[in-house]
Tab-separated table of C-alpha atoms in Angstrom:
chain	number	residue	atom	x	y	z
A	115	UNK	CA	0.000	0.000	0.000
A	116	UNK	CA	1.500	3.304	-1.096
A	117	UNK	CA	1.501	6.356	1.127
A	118	UNK	CA	-1.501	8.689	0.746
A	119	UNK	CA	-0.993	11.620	-1.572
A	120	UNK	CA	-0.307	14.937	0.165
A	121	UNK	CA	-3.027	17.439	-0.744
A	122	UNK	CA	-0.593	20.249	-1.555
A	123	UNK	CA	2.876	19.129	-2.736
A	124	UNK	CA	5.896	21.376	-2.396
A	125	UNK	CA	6.101	21.571	-6.179
A	126	UNK	CA	3.284	20.171	-8.234
A	127	UNK	CA	5.173	20.927	-11.427
A	128	UNK	CA	7.800	18.313	-10.570
A	129	UNK	CA	5.282	15.567	-9.984
A	130	UNK	CA	4.019	15.116	-13.504
A	131	UNK	CA	0.618	15.573	-15.073
A	132	UNK	CA	-0.995	12.304	-13.846
A	133	UNK	CA	0.043	13.047	-10.283
A	134	UNK	CA	-1.441	16.536	-10.399
A	135	UNK	CA	-4.674	15.148	-11.817
A	136	UNK	CA	-4.924	12.671	-8.949
A	137	UNK	CA	-4.280	15.498	-6.514
A	138	UNK	CA	-7.079	17.531	-8.020
A	139	UNK	CA	-9.458	14.604	-7.654
A	140	UNK	CA	-8.494	14.379	-3.984
A	141	UNK	CA	-8.946	18.117	-3.505
A	142	UNK	CA	-12.369	18.062	-5.140
A	143	UNK	CA	-13.517	15.291	-2.834
A	144	UNK	CA	-12.340	17.295	0.171
A	145	UNK	CA	-14.126	20.456	-0.945
A	146	UNK	CA	-17.337	18.812	-2.180
A	147	UNK	CA	-18.899	18.825	1.263
A	148	UNK	CA	-17.896	19.219	4.884
A	149	UNK	CA	-19.411	17.075	7.644
A	150	UNK	CA	-22.069	18.616	9.857
A	151	UNK	CA	-23.601	17.260	13.015
A	152	UNK	CA	-26.232	14.598	12.613
A	153	UNK	CA	-29.717	16.032	12.256
A	154	UNK	CA	-28.575	19.486	11.162
A	155	UNK	CA	-30.882	20.848	8.463
A	156	UNK	CA	-30.803	23.707	6.018
A	157	UNK	CA	-27.230	24.937	6.526
A	158	UNK	CA	-26.422	28.474	5.450
A	159	UNK	CA	-23.494	28.540	3.070
A	160	UNK	CA	-20.965	31.355	3.462
A	161	UNK	CA	-17.890	32.073	1.332
A	162	UNK	CA	-15.206	34.710	0.988
A	163	UNK	CA	-13.833	35.225	-2.501
A	164	UNK	CA	-11.253	37.737	-3.698
A	165	UNK	CA	-11.957	38.271	-7.404
A	166	UNK	CA	-8.319	39.297	-7.918
A	167	UNK	CA	-8.459	42.814	-9.350
A	168	UNK	CA	-11.792	42.908	-11.118
A	169	UNK	CA	-11.572	46.401	-12.617
A	170	UNK	CA	-13.825	48.015	-15.178
A	171	UNK	CA	-12.226	49.596	-18.241
A	172	UNK	CA	-12.950	53.233	-17.348
A	173	UNK	CA	-10.019	55.330	-16.038
A	174	UNK	CA	-10.563	56.449	-12.444
A	175	UNK	CA	-10.277	60.047	-11.295
A	176	UNK	CA	-8.977	59.597	-7.735
A	177	UNK	CA	-6.533	56.669	-7.981
A	178	UNK	CA	-4.269	55.141	-10.576
A	179	UNK	CA	-5.865	52.207	-12.419
A	180	UNK	CA	-4.214	53.038	-15.737
A	181	UNK	CA	-2.892	49.474	-16.112
A	182	UNK	CA	-6.476	48.228	-16.306
A	183	UNK	CA	-7.572	50.333	-19.268
A	184	UNK	CA	-7.629	49.484	-22.989
A	185	UNK	CA	-4.513	51.593	-23.594
A	186	UNK	CA	-2.813	50.567	-20.336
A	187	UNK	CA	0.060	48.224	-19.667
A	188	UNK	CA	-2.257	45.205	-19.322
A	189	UNK	CA	-4.465	46.065	-22.320
A	190	UNK	CA	-7.633	45.638	-20.243
A	191	UNK	CA	-10.232	45.735	-23.015
A	192	UNK	CA	-14.012	45.365	-22.896
A	193	UNK	CA	-13.669	41.800	-24.166
A	194	UNK	CA	-11.268	40.857	-21.377
A	195	UNK	CA	-13.492	42.542	-18.821
A	196	UNK	CA	-16.540	40.601	-20.072
A	197	UNK	CA	-14.582	37.347	-19.903
A	198	UNK	CA	-13.496	38.064	-16.327
A	199	UNK	CA	-17.101	38.857	-15.344
A	200	UNK	CA	-18.333	35.614	-16.912
A	201	UNK	CA	-15.640	33.538	-15.258
A	202	UNK	CA	-16.128	35.058	-11.823
A	203	UNK	CA	-19.878	34.492	-12.162
A	204	UNK	CA	-19.181	30.868	-13.057
A	205	UNK	CA	-17.279	30.420	-9.792
A	206	UNK	CA	-20.096	31.966	-7.762
A	207	UNK	CA	-22.717	29.837	-9.512
A	208	UNK	CA	-20.785	26.635	-8.969
A	209	UNK	CA	-20.426	27.357	-5.231
A	210	UNK	CA	-24.136	28.141	-4.752
A	211	UNK	CA	-23.511	29.843	-1.426
A	212	UNK	CA	-26.218	31.822	0.352
A	213	UNK	CA	-23.851	34.621	1.362
A	214	UNK	CA	-20.608	35.613	-0.376
A	215	UNK	CA	-18.230	38.326	0.797
A	216	UNK	CA	-16.684	39.436	-2.479
A	217	UNK	CA	-13.425	41.396	-2.422
A	218	UNK	CA	-11.296	42.820	-5.214
A	219	UNK	CA	-14.080	44.572	-7.156
A	220	UNK	CA	-13.597	48.150	-8.309
A	221	UNK	CA	-17.038	49.753	-8.483
A	222	UNK	CA	-20.728	49.128	-7.999
A	223	UNK	CA	-21.026	48.869	-11.782
A	224	UNK	CA	-18.683	45.889	-11.686
A	225	UNK	CA	-20.710	44.252	-8.915
A	226	UNK	CA	-23.940	44.905	-10.794
A	227	UNK	CA	-22.575	43.385	-14.011
A	228	UNK	CA	-21.380	40.381	-12.042
A	229	UNK	CA	-24.704	39.814	-10.282
A	230	UNK	CA	-26.576	40.029	-13.566
A	231	UNK	CA	-24.194	37.494	-15.146
A	232	UNK	CA	-24.820	35.003	-12.324
A	233	UNK	CA	-27.462	32.307	-12.634
A	234	UNK	CA	-27.838	32.403	-8.878
A	235	UNK	CA	-30.371	35.055	-7.874
A	236	UNK	CA	-28.184	37.311	-5.747
A	237	UNK	CA	-28.921	40.633	-4.129
A	238	UNK	CA	-25.921	42.755	-3.235
A	239	UNK	CA	-24.569	45.389	-0.890
A	240	UNK	CA	-21.619	47.460	-2.077
A	241	UNK	CA	-19.660	50.215	-0.415
A	242	UNK	CA	-16.861	52.336	-1.899
A	243	UNK	CA	-13.536	52.404	-0.041
A	244	UNK	CA	-11.045	55.249	-0.333
A	245	UNK	CA	-8.055	53.040	-1.132
A	246	UNK	CA	-5.019	53.544	-3.334
A	247	UNK	CA	-5.930	50.597	-5.571
A	248	UNK	CA	-9.635	51.463	-5.768
A	249	UNK	CA	-10.797	47.954	-4.877
A	250	UNK	CA	-13.908	47.521	-2.754
A	251	UNK	CA	-15.868	44.782	-0.956
A	252	UNK	CA	-19.421	43.719	-1.722
A	253	UNK	CA	-21.750	41.276	-0.003
A	254	UNK	CA	-23.820	39.012	-2.238
A	255	UNK	CA	-26.715	37.187	-0.624
A	256	UNK	CA	-29.894	35.284	-1.347
A	257	UNK	CA	-32.721	37.582	-0.351
A	258	UNK	CA	-34.836	34.748	1.043
A	259	UNK	CA	-32.038	33.475	3.287
A	260	UNK	CA	-30.493	36.614	4.773
A	261	UNK	CA	-32.181	39.895	5.738
A	262	UNK	CA	-29.605	42.667	6.328
A	263	UNK	CA	-30.616	45.718	8.318
A	264	UNK	CA	-27.343	47.322	9.407
A	265	UNK	CA	-24.254	48.305	7.399
A	266	UNK	CA	-20.980	49.815	8.577
A	267	UNK	CA	-17.656	50.306	6.862
A	268	UNK	CA	-14.128	51.336	7.662
A	269	UNK	CA	-10.677	51.277	6.132
A	270	UNK	CA	-10.603	48.052	4.157
A	271	UNK	CA	-13.587	46.414	5.891
A	272	UNK	CA	-17.350	46.025	5.560
A	273	UNK	CA	-19.700	44.963	8.354
A	274	UNK	CA	-23.237	43.770	7.574
A	275	UNK	CA	-25.666	42.645	10.243
A	276	UNK	CA	-28.989	40.954	9.744
A	277	UNK	CA	-31.156	37.930	10.383
A	278	UNK	CA	-30.908	34.498	8.851
A	279	UNK	CA	-34.104	32.973	7.493
A	280	UNK	CA	-35.353	29.928	9.443
A	281	UNK	CA	-35.838	27.802	6.347
A	282	UNK	CA	-35.075	27.568	2.659
A	283	UNK	CA	-33.457	25.248	0.121
A	284	UNK	CA	-30.204	23.580	1.253
A	285	UNK	CA	-27.222	25.504	-0.149
A	286	UNK	CA	-24.741	22.644	-0.541
A	287	UNK	CA	-22.012	23.292	-3.073
A	288	UNK	CA	-22.660	21.926	-6.548
A	289	UNK	CA	-20.667	18.739	-7.124
A	290	UNK	CA	-21.931	18.029	-10.632
A	291	UNK	CA	-19.365	19.290	-13.153
A	292	UNK	CA	-22.031	19.133	-15.849
A	293	UNK	CA	-24.013	21.864	-14.152
A	294	UNK	CA	-21.086	24.295	-14.014
A	295	UNK	CA	-21.935	27.291	-16.197
A	296	UNK	CA	-19.825	28.034	-19.246
A	297	UNK	CA	-17.088	30.366	-18.007
A	298	UNK	CA	-16.908	32.052	-21.422
A	299	UNK	CA	-20.647	32.633	-21.778
A	300	UNK	CA	-22.218	36.059	-21.328
A	301	UNK	CA	-25.685	37.004	-20.191
A	302	UNK	CA	-28.055	37.981	-22.992
A	303	UNK	CA	-30.642	40.636	-22.505
A	304	UNK	CA	-29.173	41.660	-19.182
A	305	UNK	CA	-31.238	43.692	-16.735
A	306	UNK	CA	-29.688	45.755	-13.998
A	307	UNK	CA	-30.394	44.940	-10.375
A	308	UNK	CA	-29.499	46.967	-7.314
A	309	UNK	CA	-30.093	46.699	-3.604
A	310	UNK	CA	-33.388	48.528	-4.045
A	311	UNK	CA	-35.078	45.668	-5.873
A	312	UNK	CA	-34.564	42.375	-7.660
A	313	UNK	CA	-34.277	42.169	-11.427
A	314	UNK	CA	-37.183	40.675	-13.268
A	315	UNK	CA	-36.159	37.239	-14.490
A	316	UNK	CA	-37.274	33.665	-14.107
A	317	UNK	CA	-36.182	32.266	-10.760
A	318	UNK	CA	-37.340	29.858	-8.088
A	319	UNK	CA	-36.532	32.544	-5.533
A	320	UNK	CA	-38.668	35.620	-4.937
A	321	UNK	CA	-36.526	37.571	-2.472
A	322	UNK	CA	-36.888	41.071	-1.186
A	323	UNK	CA	-33.545	42.684	-1.926
A	324	UNK	CA	-34.102	45.818	0.064
A	325	UNK	CA	-30.989	46.850	1.967
A	326	UNK	CA	-30.542	49.655	4.470
A	327	UNK	CA	-28.695	52.859	3.915
A	328	UNK	CA	-25.380	53.194	5.716
A	329	UNK	CA	-26.324	56.423	7.428
A	330	UNK	CA	-27.231	56.070	11.136
A	331	UNK	CA	-30.551	57.890	10.733
A	332	UNK	CA	-31.865	55.330	8.270
A	333	UNK	CA	-30.660	52.152	9.952
A	334	UNK	CA	-33.442	49.816	10.934
A	335	UNK	CA	-31.553	48.903	14.097
A	336	UNK	CA	-29.721	51.629	15.998
A	337	UNK	CA	-27.833	49.806	18.726
A	338	UNK	CA	-27.163	46.362	20.124
A	339	UNK	CA	-29.602	47.089	22.955
A	340	UNK	CA	-32.429	47.367	20.409
A	341	UNK	CA	-31.772	43.913	18.959
A	342	UNK	CA	-33.032	40.550	20.024
A	343	UNK	CA	-31.954	39.022	23.301
A	344	UNK	CA	-28.897	36.863	22.456
A	345	UNK	CA	-30.096	34.186	24.898
A	346	UNK	CA	-33.310	33.727	22.893
A	347	UNK	CA	-33.058	30.292	21.169
A	348	UNK	CA	-34.968	31.725	18.206
A	349	UNK	CA	-32.490	34.540	17.750
A	350	UNK	CA	-30.972	34.218	14.285
A	351	UNK	CA	-29.144	37.546	14.109
A	352	UNK	CA	-25.604	37.465	12.836
A	353	UNK	CA	-22.871	39.934	11.951
A	354	UNK	CA	-20.579	39.460	8.954
A	355	UNK	CA	-17.233	41.241	8.831
A	356	UNK	CA	-15.195	41.143	5.622
A	357	UNK	CA	-11.709	42.673	5.438
A	358	UNK	CA	-9.385	42.766	2.437
A	359	UNK	CA	-6.451	44.518	4.115
A	360	UNK	CA	-4.315	42.708	6.689
A	361	UNK	CA	-3.063	46.046	8.046
A	362	UNK	CA	-6.503	46.988	9.367
A	363	UNK	CA	-7.876	43.517	10.169
A	364	UNK	CA	-7.023	43.509	13.889
A	365	UNK	CA	-8.487	46.981	14.418
A	366	UNK	CA	-11.643	46.138	12.475
A	367	UNK	CA	-12.257	42.948	14.448
A	368	UNK	CA	-11.651	44.655	17.797
A	369	UNK	CA	-14.022	47.504	16.914
A	370	UNK	CA	-16.795	45.146	15.823
A	371	UNK	CA	-16.540	43.061	18.979
A	372	UNK	CA	-16.593	46.185	21.120
A	373	UNK	CA	-19.474	47.859	19.311
A	374	UNK	CA	-21.604	44.721	18.879
A	375	UNK	CA	-20.716	42.395	21.788
A	376	UNK	CA	-24.045	40.520	21.724
A	377	UNK	CA	-24.065	39.728	18.007
A	378	UNK	CA	-22.523	36.403	16.892
A	379	UNK	CA	-19.865	37.264	14.344
A	380	UNK	CA	-18.368	35.630	11.261
A	381	UNK	CA	-15.172	37.352	10.085
A	382	UNK	CA	-13.602	36.529	6.739
A	383	UNK	CA	-10.639	37.820	4.773
A	384	UNK	CA	-7.124	38.894	5.710
A	385	UNK	CA	-7.318	37.938	9.385
A	386	UNK	CA	-4.444	36.290	11.212
A	387	UNK	CA	-5.185	33.104	13.123
A	388	UNK	CA	-3.857	34.724	16.315
A	389	UNK	CA	-6.821	37.124	16.335
A	390	UNK	CA	-9.364	34.363	16.939
A	391	UNK	CA	-8.432	33.628	20.545
A	392	UNK	CA	-8.276	37.297	21.497
A	393	UNK	CA	-11.892	37.907	20.552
A	394	UNK	CA	-13.752	34.746	21.553
A	395	UNK	CA	-13.634	33.226	18.074
A	396	UNK	CA	-12.462	30.046	16.375
A	397	UNK	CA	-10.261	29.888	13.303
A	398	UNK	CA	-12.362	27.645	11.062
A	399	UNK	CA	-9.571	27.477	8.472
A	400	UNK	CA	-6.957	26.137	10.879
A	401	UNK	CA	-7.558	22.427	10.182
A	402	UNK	CA	-7.265	22.882	6.414
A	403	UNK	CA	-4.130	24.945	6.902
A	404	UNK	CA	-2.554	22.269	9.104
A	405	UNK	CA	-3.318	19.733	6.382
A	406	UNK	CA	-1.266	21.823	3.974
A	407	UNK	CA	-4.085	23.459	2.066
A	408	UNK	CA	-4.274	27.136	1.187
A	409	UNK	CA	-6.024	29.497	-1.181
A	410	UNK	CA	-2.965	31.018	-2.858
A	411	UNK	CA	0.151	29.386	-4.259
A	412	UNK	CA	3.621	30.769	-3.602
A	413	UNK	CA	6.952	29.309	-4.611
A	414	UNK	CA	7.336	27.611	-1.250
A	415	UNK	CA	3.857	26.079	-1.310
A	416	UNK	CA	0.244	26.879	-0.482
A	417	UNK	CA	-0.769	29.526	2.043
A	418	UNK	CA	-4.086	30.417	3.658
A	419	UNK	CA	-4.065	34.118	2.828
A	420	UNK	CA	-7.784	34.535	3.541
A	421	UNK	CA	-9.448	32.652	6.358
A	422	UNK	CA	-12.784	32.472	8.165
A	423	UNK	CA	-13.186	33.106	11.903
A	424	UNK	CA	-16.444	32.391	13.730
A	425	UNK	CA	-17.877	33.292	17.107
A	426	UNK	CA	-17.606	30.423	19.584
A	427	UNK	CA	-21.399	30.680	19.997
A	428	UNK	CA	-21.919	29.619	16.381
A	429	UNK	CA	-22.234	26.026	15.222
A	430	UNK	CA	-20.435	25.665	11.920
A	431	UNK	CA	-18.604	23.220	9.744
A	432	UNK	CA	-14.860	23.599	9.422
A	433	UNK	CA	-13.852	26.011	6.686
A	434	UNK	CA	-11.990	24.824	3.628
A	435	UNK	CA	-10.750	25.972	0.254
A	436	UNK	CA	-13.200	25.732	-2.636
A	437	UNK	CA	-11.644	23.614	-5.367
A	438	UNK	CA	-12.860	22.726	-8.838
A	439	UNK	CA	-10.910	21.409	-11.780
A	440	UNK	CA	-11.824	24.358	-14.019
A	441	UNK	CA	-10.135	26.759	-11.550
A	442	UNK	CA	-6.720	25.165	-12.094
A	443	UNK	CA	-3.965	25.073	-14.614
A	444	UNK	CA	-3.721	21.282	-14.426
A	445	UNK	CA	-0.256	21.178	-16.007
A	446	UNK	CA	1.244	23.500	-13.397
A	447	UNK	CA	-1.012	22.604	-10.473
A	448	UNK	CA	-1.752	26.267	-9.720
A	449	UNK	CA	-4.876	28.438	-9.931
A	450	UNK	CA	-5.617	29.579	-13.474
A	451	UNK	CA	-4.622	33.239	-13.286
A	452	UNK	CA	-5.951	36.180	-15.258
A	453	UNK	CA	-2.436	37.479	-15.840
A	454	UNK	CA	1.034	36.020	-15.597
A	455	UNK	CA	2.879	39.246	-14.818
A	456	UNK	CA	1.858	41.253	-17.914
A	457	UNK	CA	0.901	38.279	-20.102
A	458	UNK	CA	-2.844	37.780	-20.440
A	459	UNK	CA	-3.900	34.210	-19.563
A	460	UNK	CA	-7.659	34.681	-19.366
A	461	UNK	CA	-8.136	32.692	-16.158
A	462	UNK	CA	-10.148	33.252	-12.993
A	463	UNK	CA	-7.477	34.664	-10.677
A	464	UNK	CA	-4.652	33.706	-8.341
A	465	UNK	CA	-6.908	33.289	-5.293
A	466	UNK	CA	-9.312	30.485	-4.430
A	467	UNK	CA	-12.502	30.981	-2.392
A	468	UNK	CA	-12.799	29.791	1.214
A	469	UNK	CA	-16.134	28.639	2.587
A	470	UNK	CA	-18.038	27.225	5.548
A	471	UNK	CA	-21.588	26.342	6.594
A	472	UNK	CA	-23.698	27.587	9.477
A	473	UNK	CA	-26.139	24.928	10.637
A	474	UNK	CA	-29.873	25.507	11.068
A	475	UNK	CA	-29.895	25.556	14.885
A	476	UNK	CA	-26.903	27.799	14.808
A	477	UNK	CA	-26.403	28.999	18.390
A	478	UNK	CA	-24.787	26.881	21.092
A	479	UNK	CA	-25.962	27.108	24.703
């Protein structure tokens, strides 16, 4: 009996094509579904995905995005932009998560184009950050599974609070490769959808996509004292913190825990594992990291650049890296990138999504 294959070899390029293919099969089986406790029903799927510099083609006024313009260094044309939108939408559709924290998107127009290209019926929340690279964070969600009523933002982070729906279709990740949408396809007859209302198109879901304004006067909930009693077993409120900048991650997490101490929190993005213990949270990505898995490939191996932390009061699956064959350059054993330095490759990006599930009876007592 030969030794089991390591999930992430030190150098997949040295191992040969058949070996990499076997590794991908192993990875897919690991990411296809994570075990939940017996009897748990209707889990809520959550993912964090950095779209890896999803810019539009219009030059910005307040920061330098000249590389991502048709005349720029990367020759970022409308055709390449449309391909990136279609491919990112294909990833989101294949995951079929209820809530996705989406980083690395430039503008609300980009988010809107992406949502329209998705087959999944997503609503979205987007906020503009004043950053040097111009990249923002958006929250995509199924409007019949999550009801946001509070939004805050800071330097490199977005906080959205709301209530999870008590029932709905199970959001397990799609394991049928035949149902994966064509990454090169584009949406025909696209209609624009915003947080004010859902686009009119055929769908099994009929969500209300209304989202609150970020100004304090218009928030539906003004303080943690106004929210449900956290000891109530029917309380399904949750806070979601997404951060795309490691420099501000510790400050963002500390502020959220201080300002909203009674709200169970899920934090995803550029958080260090050492932050979990300081704030009464668990690093859900730790087990996958110890097994050698990660969501970005460096020369010395895989690293967990983005991870998911969860409040100790939440019942969740372990987090893992979302893996599908179409996301990889099988010959090299690396994610299929959009660019290799300045050479256009037409792939999805250098970063893989990370995901977890919240179970139906999601609070522990």
